[in-house]
Amino acid sequence: MKQLQKGFTLIELMIVVAIIGILAAVALPAYQDYTIRAKMSEVILGMSACRTSITEVYQSGPATAIAAGGWGCELLATQATKYVAGITTSADGIISATVQGISTSVNTSFVTLAPMSTSALVATLVTGSSSALYGWRCGATADGTNTPPKYLPGSCRG
């Protein structure tokens, strides 16, 4: 009578462990980048209060020139959160957030949102009319973003 062998050999187990090790070595960096991008989307969400205020000013036309930090949203937005150290605005309406508490590769970096309009805001102050704001540019290095693009959410890569 023949006996059937049951179980795995040592070589088969070593091959399975090696395959799992290779897959983990490839997947772990991708997962870390994904979690950083997810946390960065919360930074973008933190700037939304200022984005709304600035959009309203652009659409209604300001009565006087607006100085940096004078858009009416900075008091609410500058309170530090888990991932946002602070939010500032420029006279042109560019919103800048300082990143904190995410990863050493992005901490202390800046992310910006810049309004895109059909005419300059300064020209609308002279004429008294409103400026057509047709969107927001997010993550452009020309606006001051110094966060590496691979860590920005897909909708915020310049």
Tab-separated table of C-alpha atoms in Angstrom:
chain	number	residue	atom	x	y	z
A	1	MET	CA	0.000	0.000	0.000
A	2	LYS	CA	1.257	3.514	-0.985
A	3	GLN	CA	1.147	6.496	1.343
A	4	LEU	CA	0.304	9.910	-0.112
A	5	GLN	CA	2.522	12.777	0.940
A	6	LYS	CA	0.621	15.662	2.514
A	7	GLY	CA	1.744	19.268	2.986
A	8	PHE	CA	4.310	21.515	1.298
A	9	THR	CA	8.024	21.051	0.908
A	10	LEU	CA	10.460	23.577	2.343
A	11	ILE	CA	11.336	24.873	-1.140
A	12	GLU	CA	7.685	25.545	-1.965
A	13	LEU	CA	7.240	27.514	1.257
A	14	MET	CA	10.401	29.524	0.591
A	15	ILE	CA	9.157	30.415	-2.918
A	16	VAL	CA	5.827	31.648	-1.515
A	17	VAL	CA	7.598	33.770	1.121
A	18	ALA	CA	9.898	35.246	-1.540
A	19	ILE	CA	6.940	36.166	-3.773
A	20	ILE	CA	5.126	37.834	-0.873
A	21	GLY	CA	8.309	39.754	0.013
A	22	ILE	CA	8.710	41.049	-3.545
A	23	LEU	CA	5.060	42.129	-3.722
A	24	ALA	CA	5.341	43.930	-0.377
A	25	ALA	CA	8.517	45.737	-1.491
A	26	VAL	CA	6.687	47.064	-4.558
A	27	ALA	CA	3.352	47.872	-2.902
A	28	LEU	CA	4.577	49.617	0.259
A	29	PRO	CA	6.035	52.769	-1.400
A	30	ALA	CA	2.951	53.115	-3.603
A	31	TYR	CA	0.714	52.839	-0.552
A	32	GLN	CA	2.736	55.479	1.320
A	33	ASP	CA	2.416	57.918	-1.610
A	34	TYR	CA	-1.314	57.229	-1.715
A	35	THR	CA	-1.784	58.041	1.965
A	36	ILE	CA	0.199	61.288	1.583
A	37	ARG	CA	-2.015	62.298	-1.391
A	38	ALA	CA	-5.145	61.529	0.650
A	39	LYS	CA	-3.936	63.733	3.509
A	40	MET	CA	-2.977	66.490	1.044
A	41	SER	CA	-6.560	66.527	-0.228
A	42	GLU	CA	-7.572	67.575	3.289
A	43	VAL	CA	-5.164	70.521	2.977
A	44	ILE	CA	-6.933	71.561	-0.245
A	45	LEU	CA	-10.273	71.213	1.536
A	46	GLY	CA	-8.969	73.476	4.310
A	47	MET	CA	-8.453	76.254	1.762
A	48	SER	CA	-12.047	76.048	0.501
A	49	ALA	CA	-13.371	78.692	2.921
A	50	CYS	CA	-10.992	81.254	1.460
A	51	ARG	CA	-11.748	80.084	-2.067
A	52	THR	CA	-15.449	80.778	-1.495
A	53	SER	CA	-14.793	84.249	-0.037
A	54	ILE	CA	-12.460	85.250	-2.841
A	55	THR	CA	-14.859	83.955	-5.495
A	56	GLU	CA	-17.643	86.110	-4.030
A	57	VAL	CA	-15.427	89.197	-4.092
A	58	TYR	CA	-14.396	88.546	-7.701
A	59	GLN	CA	-18.006	88.034	-8.811
A	60	SER	CA	-19.454	91.075	-7.023
A	61	GLY	CA	-16.564	93.467	-7.581
A	62	PRO	CA	-14.842	94.939	-4.514
A	63	ALA	CA	-15.468	98.530	-3.480
A	64	THR	CA	-11.829	99.121	-2.555
A	65	ALA	CA	-8.513	97.471	-3.265
A	66	ILE	CA	-7.941	94.378	-1.173
A	67	ALA	CA	-4.631	93.976	0.630
A	68	ALA	CA	-2.843	90.727	1.281
A	69	GLY	CA	-4.607	88.964	4.118
A	70	GLY	CA	-7.711	91.141	3.796
A	71	TRP	CA	-10.146	88.849	2.001
A	72	GLY	CA	-12.223	88.146	5.105
A	73	CYS	CA	-11.416	84.460	5.403
A	74	GLU	CA	-8.040	84.480	7.085
A	75	LEU	CA	-9.287	84.464	10.695
A	76	LEU	CA	-11.152	81.212	10.169
A	77	ALA	CA	-8.560	79.656	7.912
A	78	THR	CA	-5.428	80.495	9.865
A	79	GLN	CA	-6.359	78.300	12.801
A	80	ALA	CA	-4.012	75.349	12.608
A	81	THR	CA	-5.486	71.925	11.951
A	82	LYS	CA	-3.939	68.482	11.932
A	83	TYR	CA	-2.465	68.935	8.431
A	84	VAL	CA	-2.553	72.729	7.912
A	85	ALA	CA	-0.154	74.968	9.842
A	86	GLY	CA	-1.684	78.155	8.436
A	87	ILE	CA	-3.357	79.780	5.445
A	88	THR	CA	-2.455	83.142	3.925
A	89	THR	CA	-3.817	85.131	0.986
A	90	SER	CA	-2.175	87.596	-1.392
A	91	ALA	CA	-3.612	90.811	-2.815
A	92	ASP	CA	-4.333	88.923	-6.062
A	93	GLY	CA	-6.395	86.296	-4.236
A	94	ILE	CA	-3.795	83.519	-4.256
A	95	ILE	CA	-4.370	81.222	-1.274
A	96	SER	CA	-1.338	79.518	0.243
A	97	ALA	CA	-1.456	76.752	2.859
A	98	THR	CA	1.512	75.494	4.868
A	99	VAL	CA	1.535	71.710	5.300
A	100	GLN	CA	2.259	70.027	8.639
A	101	GLY	CA	1.971	66.592	10.224
A	102	ILE	CA	1.789	64.495	7.042
A	103	SER	CA	5.261	63.270	6.126
A	104	THR	CA	8.814	64.594	6.275
A	105	SER	CA	8.772	64.819	2.474
A	106	VAL	CA	5.940	67.410	2.452
A	107	ASN	CA	5.936	69.022	5.908
A	108	THR	CA	6.599	72.804	5.845
A	109	SER	CA	5.913	72.930	2.093
A	110	PHE	CA	3.302	75.204	0.491
A	111	VAL	CA	0.263	74.456	-1.664
A	112	THR	CA	-1.482	77.272	-3.527
A	113	LEU	CA	-4.847	77.956	-5.133
A	114	ALA	CA	-4.879	80.837	-7.621
A	115	PRO	CA	-8.008	82.397	-9.144
A	116	MET	CA	-8.187	82.476	-12.937
A	117	SER	CA	-10.163	85.434	-14.274
A	118	THR	CA	-10.786	87.131	-17.582
A	119	SER	CA	-9.445	90.460	-16.379
A	120	ALA	CA	-7.164	91.689	-13.661
A	121	LEU	CA	-8.773	92.503	-10.343
A	122	VAL	CA	-7.033	95.881	-10.299
A	123	ALA	CA	-8.781	96.835	-13.549
A	124	THR	CA	-12.152	95.954	-12.034
A	125	LEU	CA	-11.451	98.251	-9.083
A	126	VAL	CA	-11.002	101.174	-11.481
A	127	THR	CA	-14.117	100.445	-13.535
A	128	GLY	CA	-16.228	99.228	-10.615
A	129	SER	CA	-17.379	96.150	-12.509
A	130	SER	CA	-16.992	92.522	-11.525
A	131	SER	CA	-14.340	90.207	-12.891
A	132	ALA	CA	-15.348	86.904	-14.443
A	133	LEU	CA	-13.715	84.178	-12.398
A	134	TYR	CA	-13.751	80.988	-14.453
A	135	GLY	CA	-11.774	78.606	-12.279
A	136	TRP	CA	-8.958	77.947	-9.862
A	137	ARG	CA	-5.426	76.803	-10.614
A	138	CYS	CA	-4.133	74.474	-7.947
A	139	GLY	CA	-0.558	73.423	-7.260
A	140	ALA	CA	1.246	75.585	-9.834
A	141	THR	CA	4.885	76.269	-8.994
A	142	ALA	CA	4.516	79.767	-10.508
A	143	ASP	CA	2.050	80.579	-7.718
A	144	GLY	CA	4.374	79.369	-4.955
A	145	THR	CA	3.627	75.653	-4.590
A	146	ASN	CA	6.781	73.792	-3.629
A	147	THR	CA	5.189	70.453	-2.740
A	148	PRO	CA	6.387	67.688	-5.101
A	149	PRO	CA	3.656	67.060	-7.720
A	150	LYS	CA	3.506	63.321	-7.005
A	151	TYR	CA	2.104	64.122	-3.553
A	152	LEU	CA	-0.625	66.480	-4.791
A	153	PRO	CA	-4.131	65.123	-5.425
A	154	GLY	CA	-4.907	64.384	-9.080
A	155	SER	CA	-7.100	67.473	-9.412
A	156	CYS	CA	-4.338	69.698	-8.053
A	157	ARG	CA	-1.310	69.183	-10.274
A	158	GLY	CA	-0.922	72.605	-11.835
